[in-house]
PDB file of C-alpha atoms in Angstrom:
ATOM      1  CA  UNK A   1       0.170   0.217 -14.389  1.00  0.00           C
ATOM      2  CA  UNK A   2      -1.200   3.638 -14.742  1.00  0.00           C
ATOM      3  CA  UNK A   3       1.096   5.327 -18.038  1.00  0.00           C
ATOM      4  CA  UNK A   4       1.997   8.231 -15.711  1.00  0.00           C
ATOM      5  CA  UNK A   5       3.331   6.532 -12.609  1.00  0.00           C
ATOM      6  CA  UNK A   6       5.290   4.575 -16.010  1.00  0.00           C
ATOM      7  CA  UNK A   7       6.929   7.643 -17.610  1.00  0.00           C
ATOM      8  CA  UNK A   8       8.225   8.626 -14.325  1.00  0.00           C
ATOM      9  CA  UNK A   9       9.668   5.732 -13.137  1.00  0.00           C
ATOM     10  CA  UNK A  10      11.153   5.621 -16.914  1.00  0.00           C
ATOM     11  CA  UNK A  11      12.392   9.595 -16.361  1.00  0.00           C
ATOM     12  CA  UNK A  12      14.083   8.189 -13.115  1.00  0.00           C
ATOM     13  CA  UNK A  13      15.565   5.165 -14.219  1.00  0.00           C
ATOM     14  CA  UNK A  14      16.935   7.042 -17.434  1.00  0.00           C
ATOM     15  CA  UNK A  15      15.697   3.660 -19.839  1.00  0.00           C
ATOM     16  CA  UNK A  16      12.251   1.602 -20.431  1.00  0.00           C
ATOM     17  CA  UNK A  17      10.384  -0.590 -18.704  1.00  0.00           C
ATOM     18  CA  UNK A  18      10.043  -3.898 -20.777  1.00  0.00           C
ATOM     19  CA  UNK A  19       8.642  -6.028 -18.215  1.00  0.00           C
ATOM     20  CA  UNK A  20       5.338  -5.691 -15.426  1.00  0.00           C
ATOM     21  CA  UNK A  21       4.679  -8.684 -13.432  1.00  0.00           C
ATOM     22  CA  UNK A  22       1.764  -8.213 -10.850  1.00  0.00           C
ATOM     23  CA  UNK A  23       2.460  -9.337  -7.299  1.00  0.00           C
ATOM     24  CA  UNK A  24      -0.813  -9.084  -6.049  1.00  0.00           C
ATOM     25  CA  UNK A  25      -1.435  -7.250  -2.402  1.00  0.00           C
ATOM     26  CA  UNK A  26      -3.990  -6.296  -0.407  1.00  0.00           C
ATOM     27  CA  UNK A  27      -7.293  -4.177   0.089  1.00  0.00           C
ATOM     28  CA  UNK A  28      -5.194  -0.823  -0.181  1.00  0.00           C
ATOM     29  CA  UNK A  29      -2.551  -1.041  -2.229  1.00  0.00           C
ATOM     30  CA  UNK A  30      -1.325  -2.988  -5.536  1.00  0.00           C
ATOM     31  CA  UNK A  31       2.558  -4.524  -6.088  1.00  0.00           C
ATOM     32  CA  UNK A  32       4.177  -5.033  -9.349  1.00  0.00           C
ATOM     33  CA  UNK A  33       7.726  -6.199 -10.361  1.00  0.00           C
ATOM     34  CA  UNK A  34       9.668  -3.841 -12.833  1.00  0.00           C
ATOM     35  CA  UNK A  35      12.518  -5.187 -15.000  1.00  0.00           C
ATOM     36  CA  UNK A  36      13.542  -2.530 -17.635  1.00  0.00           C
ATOM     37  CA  UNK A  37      15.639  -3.232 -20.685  1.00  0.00           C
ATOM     38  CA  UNK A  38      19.090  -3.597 -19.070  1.00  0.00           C
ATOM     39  CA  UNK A  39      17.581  -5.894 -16.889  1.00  0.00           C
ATOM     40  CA  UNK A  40      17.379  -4.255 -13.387  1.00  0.00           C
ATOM     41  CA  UNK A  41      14.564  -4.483 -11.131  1.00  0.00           C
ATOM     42  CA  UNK A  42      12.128  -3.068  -9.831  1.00  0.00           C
ATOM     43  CA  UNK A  43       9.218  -3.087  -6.648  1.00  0.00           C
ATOM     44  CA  UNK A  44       6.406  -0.533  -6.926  1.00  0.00           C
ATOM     45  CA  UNK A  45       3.385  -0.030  -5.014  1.00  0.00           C
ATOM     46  CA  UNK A  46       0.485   1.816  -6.468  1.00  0.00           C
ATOM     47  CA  UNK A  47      -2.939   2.977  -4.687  1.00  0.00           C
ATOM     48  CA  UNK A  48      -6.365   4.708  -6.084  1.00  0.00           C
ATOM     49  CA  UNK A  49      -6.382   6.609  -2.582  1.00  0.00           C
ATOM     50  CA  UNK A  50      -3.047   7.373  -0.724  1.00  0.00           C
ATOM     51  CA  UNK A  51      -3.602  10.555   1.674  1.00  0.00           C
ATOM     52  CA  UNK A  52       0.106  10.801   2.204  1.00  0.00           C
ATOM     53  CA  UNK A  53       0.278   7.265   2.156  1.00  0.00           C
ATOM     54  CA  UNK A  54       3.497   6.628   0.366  1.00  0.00           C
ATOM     55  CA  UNK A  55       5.827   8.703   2.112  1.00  0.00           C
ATOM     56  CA  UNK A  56       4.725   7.944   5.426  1.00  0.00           C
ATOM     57  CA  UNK A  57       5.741   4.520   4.430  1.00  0.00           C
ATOM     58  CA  UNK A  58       9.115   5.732   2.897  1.00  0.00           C
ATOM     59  CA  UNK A  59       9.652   7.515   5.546  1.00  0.00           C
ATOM     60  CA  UNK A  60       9.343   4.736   8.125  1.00  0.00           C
ATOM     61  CA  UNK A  61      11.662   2.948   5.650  1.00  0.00           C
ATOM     62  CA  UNK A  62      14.051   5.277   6.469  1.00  0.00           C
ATOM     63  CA  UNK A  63      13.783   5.000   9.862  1.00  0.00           C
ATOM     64  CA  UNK A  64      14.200   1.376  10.001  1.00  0.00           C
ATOM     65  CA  UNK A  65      17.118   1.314   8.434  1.00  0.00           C
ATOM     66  CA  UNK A  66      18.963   3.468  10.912  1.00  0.00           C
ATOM     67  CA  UNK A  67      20.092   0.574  13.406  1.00  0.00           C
ATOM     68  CA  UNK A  68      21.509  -1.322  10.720  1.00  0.00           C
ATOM     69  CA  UNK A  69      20.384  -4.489  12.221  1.00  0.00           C
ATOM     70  CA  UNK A  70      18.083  -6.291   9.321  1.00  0.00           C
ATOM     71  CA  UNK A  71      17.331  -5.602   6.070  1.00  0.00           C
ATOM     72  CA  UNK A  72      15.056  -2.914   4.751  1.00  0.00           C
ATOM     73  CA  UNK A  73      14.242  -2.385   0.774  1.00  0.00           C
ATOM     74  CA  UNK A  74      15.356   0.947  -0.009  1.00  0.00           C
ATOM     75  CA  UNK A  75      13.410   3.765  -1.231  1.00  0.00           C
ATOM     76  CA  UNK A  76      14.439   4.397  -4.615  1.00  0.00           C
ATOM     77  CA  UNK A  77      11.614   7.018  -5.482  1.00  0.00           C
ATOM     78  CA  UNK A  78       8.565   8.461  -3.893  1.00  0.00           C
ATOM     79  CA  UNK A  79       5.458  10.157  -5.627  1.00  0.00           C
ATOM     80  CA  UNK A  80       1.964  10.782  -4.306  1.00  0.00           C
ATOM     81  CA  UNK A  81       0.395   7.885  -6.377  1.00  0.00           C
ATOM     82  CA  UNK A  82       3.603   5.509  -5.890  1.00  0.00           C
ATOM     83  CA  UNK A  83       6.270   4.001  -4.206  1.00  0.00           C
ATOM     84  CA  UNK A  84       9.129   2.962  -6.303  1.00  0.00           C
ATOM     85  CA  UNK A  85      11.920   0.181  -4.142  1.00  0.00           C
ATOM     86  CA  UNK A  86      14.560  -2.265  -4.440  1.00  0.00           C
ATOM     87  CA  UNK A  87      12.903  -5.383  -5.056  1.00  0.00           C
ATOM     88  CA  UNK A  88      14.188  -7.960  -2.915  1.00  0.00           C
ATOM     89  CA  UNK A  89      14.069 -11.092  -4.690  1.00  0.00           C
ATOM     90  CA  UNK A  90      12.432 -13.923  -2.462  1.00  0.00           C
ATOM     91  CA  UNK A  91      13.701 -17.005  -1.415  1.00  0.00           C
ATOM     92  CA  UNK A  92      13.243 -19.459   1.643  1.00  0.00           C
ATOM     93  CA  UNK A  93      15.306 -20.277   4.708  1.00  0.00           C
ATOM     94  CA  UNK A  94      17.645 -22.766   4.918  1.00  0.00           C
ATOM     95  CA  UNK A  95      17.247 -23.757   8.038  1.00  0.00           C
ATOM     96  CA  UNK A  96      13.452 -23.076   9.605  1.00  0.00           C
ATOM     97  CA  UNK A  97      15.182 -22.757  13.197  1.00  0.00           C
ATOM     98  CA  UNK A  98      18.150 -20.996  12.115  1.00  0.00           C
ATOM     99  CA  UNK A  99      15.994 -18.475  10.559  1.00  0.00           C
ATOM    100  CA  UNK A 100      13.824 -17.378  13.548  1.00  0.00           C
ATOM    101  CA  UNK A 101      16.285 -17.449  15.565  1.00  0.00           C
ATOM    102  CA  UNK A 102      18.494 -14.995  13.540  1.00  0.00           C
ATOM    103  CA  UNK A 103      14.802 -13.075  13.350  1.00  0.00           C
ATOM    104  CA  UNK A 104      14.464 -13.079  16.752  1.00  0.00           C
ATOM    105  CA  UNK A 105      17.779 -11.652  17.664  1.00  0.00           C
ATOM    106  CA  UNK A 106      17.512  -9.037  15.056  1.00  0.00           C
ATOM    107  CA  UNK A 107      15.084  -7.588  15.965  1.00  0.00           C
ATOM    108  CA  UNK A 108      15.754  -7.487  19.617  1.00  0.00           C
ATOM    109  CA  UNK A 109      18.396  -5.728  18.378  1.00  0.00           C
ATOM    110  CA  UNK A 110      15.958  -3.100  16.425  1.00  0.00           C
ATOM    111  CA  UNK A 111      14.455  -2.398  19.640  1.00  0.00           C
ATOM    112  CA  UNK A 112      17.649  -1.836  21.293  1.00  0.00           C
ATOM    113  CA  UNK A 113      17.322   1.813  19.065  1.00  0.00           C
ATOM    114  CA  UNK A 114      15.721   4.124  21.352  1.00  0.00           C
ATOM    115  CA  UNK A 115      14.818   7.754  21.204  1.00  0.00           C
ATOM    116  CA  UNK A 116      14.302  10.008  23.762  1.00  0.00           C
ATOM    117  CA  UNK A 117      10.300  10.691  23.619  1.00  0.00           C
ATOM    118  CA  UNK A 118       7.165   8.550  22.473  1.00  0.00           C
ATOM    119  CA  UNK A 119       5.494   8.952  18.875  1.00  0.00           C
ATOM    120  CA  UNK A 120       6.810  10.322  15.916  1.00  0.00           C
ATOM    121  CA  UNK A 121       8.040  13.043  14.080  1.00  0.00           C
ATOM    122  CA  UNK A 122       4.855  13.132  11.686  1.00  0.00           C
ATOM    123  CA  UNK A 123       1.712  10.947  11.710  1.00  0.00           C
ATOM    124  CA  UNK A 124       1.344   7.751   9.603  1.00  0.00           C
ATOM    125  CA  UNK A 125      -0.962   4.418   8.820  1.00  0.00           C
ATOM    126  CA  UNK A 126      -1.690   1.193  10.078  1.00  0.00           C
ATOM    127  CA  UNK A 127      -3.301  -0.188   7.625  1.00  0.00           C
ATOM    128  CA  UNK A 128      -4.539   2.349   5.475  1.00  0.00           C
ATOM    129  CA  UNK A 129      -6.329   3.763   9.330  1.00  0.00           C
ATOM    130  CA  UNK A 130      -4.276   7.069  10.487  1.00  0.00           C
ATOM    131  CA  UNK A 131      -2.396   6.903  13.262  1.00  0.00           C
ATOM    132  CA  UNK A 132      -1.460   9.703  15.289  1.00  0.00           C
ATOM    133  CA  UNK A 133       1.477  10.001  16.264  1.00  0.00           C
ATOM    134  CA  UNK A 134       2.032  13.627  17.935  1.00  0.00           C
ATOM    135  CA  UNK A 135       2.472  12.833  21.764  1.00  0.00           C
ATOM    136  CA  UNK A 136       1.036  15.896  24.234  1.00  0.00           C
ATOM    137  CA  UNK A 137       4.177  16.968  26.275  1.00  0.00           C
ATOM    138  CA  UNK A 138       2.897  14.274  29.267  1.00  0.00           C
ATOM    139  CA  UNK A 139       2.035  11.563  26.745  1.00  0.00           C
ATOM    140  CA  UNK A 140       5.891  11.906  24.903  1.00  0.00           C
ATOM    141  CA  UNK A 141       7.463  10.972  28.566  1.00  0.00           C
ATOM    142  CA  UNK A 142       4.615   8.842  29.932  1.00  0.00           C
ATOM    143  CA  UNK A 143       3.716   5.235  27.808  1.00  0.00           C
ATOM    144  CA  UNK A 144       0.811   4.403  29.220  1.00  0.00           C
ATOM    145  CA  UNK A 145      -0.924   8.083  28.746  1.00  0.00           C
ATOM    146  CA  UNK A 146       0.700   7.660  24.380  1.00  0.00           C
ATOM    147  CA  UNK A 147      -0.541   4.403  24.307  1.00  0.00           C
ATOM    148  CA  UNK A 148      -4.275   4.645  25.572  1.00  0.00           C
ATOM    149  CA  UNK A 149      -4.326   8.507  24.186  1.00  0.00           C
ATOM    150  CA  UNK A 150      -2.864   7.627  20.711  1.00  0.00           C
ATOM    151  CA  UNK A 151      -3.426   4.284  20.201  1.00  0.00           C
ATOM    152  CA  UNK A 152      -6.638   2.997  22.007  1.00  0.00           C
ATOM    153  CA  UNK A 153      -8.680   5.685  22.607  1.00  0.00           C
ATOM    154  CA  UNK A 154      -8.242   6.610  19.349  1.00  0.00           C
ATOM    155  CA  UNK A 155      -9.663   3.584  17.504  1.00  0.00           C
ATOM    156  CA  UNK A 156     -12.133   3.412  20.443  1.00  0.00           C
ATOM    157  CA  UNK A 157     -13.669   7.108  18.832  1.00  0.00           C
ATOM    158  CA  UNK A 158     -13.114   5.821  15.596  1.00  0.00           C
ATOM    159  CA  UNK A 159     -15.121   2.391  16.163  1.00  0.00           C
ATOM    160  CA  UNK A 160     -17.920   4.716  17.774  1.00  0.00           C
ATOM    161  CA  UNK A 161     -18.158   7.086  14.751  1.00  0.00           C
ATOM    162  CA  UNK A 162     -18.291   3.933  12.563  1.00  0.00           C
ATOM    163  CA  UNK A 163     -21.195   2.637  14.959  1.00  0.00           C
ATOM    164  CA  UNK A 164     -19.325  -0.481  15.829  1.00  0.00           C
ATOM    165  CA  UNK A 165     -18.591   0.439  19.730  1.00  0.00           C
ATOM    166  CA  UNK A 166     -21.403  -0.851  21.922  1.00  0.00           C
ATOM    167  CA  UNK A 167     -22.161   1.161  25.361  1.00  0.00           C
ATOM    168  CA  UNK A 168     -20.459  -1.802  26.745  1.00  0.00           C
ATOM    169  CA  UNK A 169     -17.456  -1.590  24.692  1.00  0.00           C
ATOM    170  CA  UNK A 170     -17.328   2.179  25.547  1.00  0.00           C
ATOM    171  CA  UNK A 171     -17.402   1.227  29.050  1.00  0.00           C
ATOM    172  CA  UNK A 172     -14.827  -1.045  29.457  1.00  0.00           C
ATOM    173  CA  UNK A 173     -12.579   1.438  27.861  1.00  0.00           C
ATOM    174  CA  UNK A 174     -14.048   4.028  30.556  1.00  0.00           C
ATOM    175  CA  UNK A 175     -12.827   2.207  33.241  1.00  0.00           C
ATOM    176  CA  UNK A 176      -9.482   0.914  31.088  1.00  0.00           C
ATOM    177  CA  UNK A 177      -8.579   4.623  31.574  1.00  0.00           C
ATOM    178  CA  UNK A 178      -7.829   4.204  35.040  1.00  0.00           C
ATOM    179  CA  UNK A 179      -6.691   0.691  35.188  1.00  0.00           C
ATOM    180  CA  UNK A 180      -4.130   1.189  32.749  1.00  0.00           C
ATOM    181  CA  UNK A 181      -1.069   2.475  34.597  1.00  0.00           C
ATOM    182  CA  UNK A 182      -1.291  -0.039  37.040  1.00  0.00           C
ATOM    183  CA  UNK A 183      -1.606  -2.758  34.000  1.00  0.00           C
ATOM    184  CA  UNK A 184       1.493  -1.250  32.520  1.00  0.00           C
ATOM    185  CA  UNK A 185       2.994  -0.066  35.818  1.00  0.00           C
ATOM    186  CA  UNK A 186       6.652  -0.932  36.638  1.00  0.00           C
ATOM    187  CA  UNK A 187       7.554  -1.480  33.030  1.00  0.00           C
ATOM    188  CA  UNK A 188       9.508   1.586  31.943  1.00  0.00           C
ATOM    189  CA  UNK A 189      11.731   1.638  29.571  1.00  0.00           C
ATOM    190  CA  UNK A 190      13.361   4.167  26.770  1.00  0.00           C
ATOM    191  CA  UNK A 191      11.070   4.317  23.545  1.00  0.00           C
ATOM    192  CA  UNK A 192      12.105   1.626  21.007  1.00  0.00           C
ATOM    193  CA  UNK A 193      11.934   1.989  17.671  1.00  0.00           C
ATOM    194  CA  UNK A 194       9.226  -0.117  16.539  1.00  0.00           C
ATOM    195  CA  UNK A 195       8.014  -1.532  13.133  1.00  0.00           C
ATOM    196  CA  UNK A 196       4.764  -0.998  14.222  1.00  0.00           C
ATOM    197  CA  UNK A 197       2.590  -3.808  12.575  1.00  0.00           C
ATOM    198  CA  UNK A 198       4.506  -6.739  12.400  1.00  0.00           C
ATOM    199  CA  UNK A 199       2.776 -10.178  11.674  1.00  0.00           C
ATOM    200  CA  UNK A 200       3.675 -12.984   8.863  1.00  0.00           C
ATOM    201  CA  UNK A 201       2.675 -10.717   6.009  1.00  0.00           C
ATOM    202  CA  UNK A 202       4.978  -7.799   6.696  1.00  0.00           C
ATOM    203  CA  UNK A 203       8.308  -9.653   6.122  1.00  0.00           C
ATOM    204  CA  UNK A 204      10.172 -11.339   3.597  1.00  0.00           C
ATOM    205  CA  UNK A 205      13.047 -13.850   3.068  1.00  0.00           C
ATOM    206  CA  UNK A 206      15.696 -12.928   0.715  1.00  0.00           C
ATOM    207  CA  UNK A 207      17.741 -14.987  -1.257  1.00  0.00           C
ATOM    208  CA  UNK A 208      19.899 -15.604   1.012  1.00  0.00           C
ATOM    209  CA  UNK A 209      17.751 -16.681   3.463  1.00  0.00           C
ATOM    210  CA  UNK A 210      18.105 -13.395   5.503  1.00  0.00           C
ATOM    211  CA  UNK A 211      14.561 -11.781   7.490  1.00  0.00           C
ATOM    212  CA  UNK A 212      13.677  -8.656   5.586  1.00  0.00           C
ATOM    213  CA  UNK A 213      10.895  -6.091   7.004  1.00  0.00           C
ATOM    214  CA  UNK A 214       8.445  -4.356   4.609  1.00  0.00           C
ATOM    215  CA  UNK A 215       5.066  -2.187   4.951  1.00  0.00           C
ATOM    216  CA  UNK A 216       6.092  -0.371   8.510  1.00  0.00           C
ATOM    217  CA  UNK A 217       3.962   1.551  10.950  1.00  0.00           C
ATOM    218  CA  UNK A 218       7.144   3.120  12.574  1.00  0.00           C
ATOM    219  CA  UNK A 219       6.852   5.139  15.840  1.00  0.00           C
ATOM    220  CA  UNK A 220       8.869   5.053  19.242  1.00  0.00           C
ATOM    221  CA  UNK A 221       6.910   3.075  21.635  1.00  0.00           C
ATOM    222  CA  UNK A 222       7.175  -0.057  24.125  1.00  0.00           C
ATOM    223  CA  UNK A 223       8.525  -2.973  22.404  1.00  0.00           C
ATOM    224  CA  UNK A 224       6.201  -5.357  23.987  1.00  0.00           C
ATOM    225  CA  UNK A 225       3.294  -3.196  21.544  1.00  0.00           C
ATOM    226  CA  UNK A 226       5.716  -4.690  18.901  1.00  0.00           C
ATOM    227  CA  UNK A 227       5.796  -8.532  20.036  1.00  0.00           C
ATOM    228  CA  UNK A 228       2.251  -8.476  20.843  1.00  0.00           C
ATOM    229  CA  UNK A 229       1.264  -7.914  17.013  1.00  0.00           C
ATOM    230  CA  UNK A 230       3.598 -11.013  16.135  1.00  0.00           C
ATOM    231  CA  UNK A 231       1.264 -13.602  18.367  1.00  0.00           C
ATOM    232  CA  UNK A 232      -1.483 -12.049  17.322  1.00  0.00           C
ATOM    233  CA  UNK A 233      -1.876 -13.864  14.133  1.00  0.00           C
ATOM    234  CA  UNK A 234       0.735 -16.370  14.229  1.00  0.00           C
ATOM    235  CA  UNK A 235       3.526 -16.913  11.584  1.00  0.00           C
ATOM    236  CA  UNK A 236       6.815 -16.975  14.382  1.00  0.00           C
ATOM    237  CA  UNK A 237       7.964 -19.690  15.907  1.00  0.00           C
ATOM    238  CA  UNK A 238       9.178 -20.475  19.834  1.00  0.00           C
ATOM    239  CA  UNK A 239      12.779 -20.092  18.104  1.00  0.00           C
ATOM    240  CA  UNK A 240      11.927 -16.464  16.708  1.00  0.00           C
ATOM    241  CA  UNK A 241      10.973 -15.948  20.730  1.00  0.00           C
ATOM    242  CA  UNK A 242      13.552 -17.334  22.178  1.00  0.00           C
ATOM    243  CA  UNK A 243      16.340 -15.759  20.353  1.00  0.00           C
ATOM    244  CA  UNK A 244      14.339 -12.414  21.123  1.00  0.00           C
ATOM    245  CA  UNK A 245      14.901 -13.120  24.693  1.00  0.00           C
ATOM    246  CA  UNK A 246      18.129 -14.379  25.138  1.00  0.00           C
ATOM    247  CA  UNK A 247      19.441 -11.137  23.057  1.00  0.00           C
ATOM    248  CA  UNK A 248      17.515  -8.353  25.040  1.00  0.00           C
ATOM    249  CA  UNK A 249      15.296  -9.866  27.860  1.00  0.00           C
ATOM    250  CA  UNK A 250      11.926  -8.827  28.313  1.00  0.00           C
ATOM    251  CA  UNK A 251      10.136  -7.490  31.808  1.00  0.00           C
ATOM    252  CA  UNK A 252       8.563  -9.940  33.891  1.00  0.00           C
ATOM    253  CA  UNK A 253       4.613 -11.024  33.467  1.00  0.00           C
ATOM    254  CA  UNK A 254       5.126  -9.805  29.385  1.00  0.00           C
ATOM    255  CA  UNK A 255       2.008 -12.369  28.950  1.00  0.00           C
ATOM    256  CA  UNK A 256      -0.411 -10.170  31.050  1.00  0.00           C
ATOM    257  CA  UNK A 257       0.353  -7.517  29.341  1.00  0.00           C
ATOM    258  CA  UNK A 258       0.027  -8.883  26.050  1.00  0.00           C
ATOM    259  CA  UNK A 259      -3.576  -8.729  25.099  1.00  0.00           C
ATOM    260  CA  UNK A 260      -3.662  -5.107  26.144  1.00  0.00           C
ATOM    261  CA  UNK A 261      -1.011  -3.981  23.197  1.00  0.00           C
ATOM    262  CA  UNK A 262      -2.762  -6.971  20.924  1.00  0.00           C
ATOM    263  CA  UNK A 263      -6.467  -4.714  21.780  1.00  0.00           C
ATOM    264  CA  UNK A 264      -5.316  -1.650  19.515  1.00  0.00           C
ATOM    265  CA  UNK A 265      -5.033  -4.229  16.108  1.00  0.00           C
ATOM    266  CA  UNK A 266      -7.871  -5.679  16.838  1.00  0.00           C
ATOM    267  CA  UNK A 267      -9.873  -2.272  17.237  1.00  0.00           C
ATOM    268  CA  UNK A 268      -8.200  -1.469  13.835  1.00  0.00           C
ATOM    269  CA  UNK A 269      -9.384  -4.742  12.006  1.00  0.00           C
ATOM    270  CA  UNK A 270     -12.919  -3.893  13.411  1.00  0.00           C
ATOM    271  CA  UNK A 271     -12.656  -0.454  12.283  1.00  0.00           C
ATOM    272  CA  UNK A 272     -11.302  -1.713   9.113  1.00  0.00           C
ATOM    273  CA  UNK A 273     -13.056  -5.272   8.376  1.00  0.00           C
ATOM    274  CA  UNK A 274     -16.142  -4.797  10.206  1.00  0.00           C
ATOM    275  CA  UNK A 275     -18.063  -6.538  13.191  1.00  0.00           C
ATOM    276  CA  UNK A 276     -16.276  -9.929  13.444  1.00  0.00           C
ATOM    277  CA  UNK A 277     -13.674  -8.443  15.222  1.00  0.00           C
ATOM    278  CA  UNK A 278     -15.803  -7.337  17.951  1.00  0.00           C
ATOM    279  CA  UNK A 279     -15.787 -10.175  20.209  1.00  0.00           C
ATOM    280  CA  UNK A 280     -12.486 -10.781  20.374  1.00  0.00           C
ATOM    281  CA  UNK A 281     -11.858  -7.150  21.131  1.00  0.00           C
ATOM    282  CA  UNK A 282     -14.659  -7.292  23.999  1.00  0.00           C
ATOM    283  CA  UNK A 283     -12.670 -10.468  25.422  1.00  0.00           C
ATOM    284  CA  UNK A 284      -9.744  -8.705  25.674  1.00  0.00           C
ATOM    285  CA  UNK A 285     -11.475  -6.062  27.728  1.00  0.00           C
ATOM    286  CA  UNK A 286     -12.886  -9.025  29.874  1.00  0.00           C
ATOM    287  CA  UNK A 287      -9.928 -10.628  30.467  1.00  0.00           C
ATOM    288  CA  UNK A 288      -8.676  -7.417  32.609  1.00  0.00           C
ATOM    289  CA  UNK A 289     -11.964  -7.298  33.895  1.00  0.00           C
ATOM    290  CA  UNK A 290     -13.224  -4.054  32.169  1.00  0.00           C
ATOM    291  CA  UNK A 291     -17.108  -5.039  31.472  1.00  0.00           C
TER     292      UNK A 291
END
């Protein structure tokens, strides 16, 4: 750990840090445990390149906490080059089935939290790609306009400037500009809060056994964009499903719809991983019979 992001956590906490313990993490940022010498502790994140970053993901944080529904670490202290939280220490479920289904319902419950437009108040990350979250005056009333504006068209132009969108690719997106109201037609509903890249790696279990939600991509959006990201790489089980729909029922024909709002991570991995993702992402275009 870098001696600066150190001395101010040190400044903060008012005492030393006696203890680092790497947690490992992924292509973008690093995660460390902090104990200091009265024995509290500690969960930073660190980054060599963070853009802003950190405080979008304090801020979404913030946001998440709002409903009250499931745990959130709390922001303790945000810096350009860190983000200092409550470390949650991790344990494992009691019950597999119990947990999921407590899951489930919790975060049907997160949903439940609506706001009155689509997007954001300021634009964040998914991944460490920005996502815009700014909705025209049409596009903050209309989902289907946010979603293929904001989300899909955006990684489509993205993909292209990275040279990984074939002419086919481009096409099928062409024509997924007109098709998609009537794929999403009939579904309205207020904007729900949404976590915003939720799959097996983005929460925790306490040690209580309690679901905990970490590394957000918060904006107001459809929650079925929210349920889609959990299939997309497994990790939740029929319980976590279940419980989701007995607590706040989901439109009819949810499955259609679901490779559409599963299309925007998969443009992201390719943007961000490279050209393995590119098949799956033509599929999906396919499979609504796009190219």
């Amino acid at each position: 750990m870098q001696s600066t992001v150190k001395d101010l956590i040190e400044n903060w906490a008012g005492e030393r840090i006696t203890q680092v313990e790497s947690l490992g993490g992924g292509c973008i940022t690093q995660a460390k445990r902090l104990c200091t010498e009265s024995g509290k502790e500690y969960f930073v994140k660190t980054a060599q390149s963070h853009h802003g970053m950190f405080d979008a993901e304090a801020n979404g944080l913030r946001e998440l906490e709002k409903p009250g529904v499931i745990r959130i670490p709390e922001v303790l202290l945000q810096h350009d080059s860190f983000l200092l939280l409550e470390y949650i220490s991790p344990g494992t479920p009691r019950d597999r089935t119990t947990f999921f289904r407590t899951f489930g319902a919790r975060f049907a419950r997160l949903h439940q939290f609506t706001a009155p437009e689509f997007g954001f108040y300021e634009n964040n990350f998914i991944g460490s790609t920005p996502q815009a979250n700014s909705p025209s005056r049409q596009e903050a009333r209309n989902w289907s306009e946010f979603y293929y504006n904001k989300r899909l068209l955006f990684q489509l132009k993205l993909a292209e400037k990275n040279g990984a969108a074939s002419p086919e690719m481009i096409r099928g997106f062409a024509k997924l500009e007109s098709a998609i109201h009537k794929i999403l037609g009939g579904t309205d509903e207020p904007p729900s809060l949404l976590h915003g890249d939720l799959w097996s790696g983005n929460f925790l279990t306490d040690d209580s056994g309690e679901p905990c939600l970490i590394d957000p991509a918060v904006y107001y959006g459809h929650r079925e964009a929210d349920l889609a990201m959990t299939s997309l790489f497994g990790g939740f089980s029929n319980e976590f499903y279940q419980s989701y729909q007995e607590t706040f029922p989901l439109i009819a024909d949810y499955e259609y719809r679901e490779p559409l709002y599963q299309l925007y991570h998969v443009m992201n991995h390719l943007n961000l991983f490279g050209s393995g993702y590119y098949g799956q992402a033509l599929s999906i275009l396919r499979f609504y019979q796009l190219c």
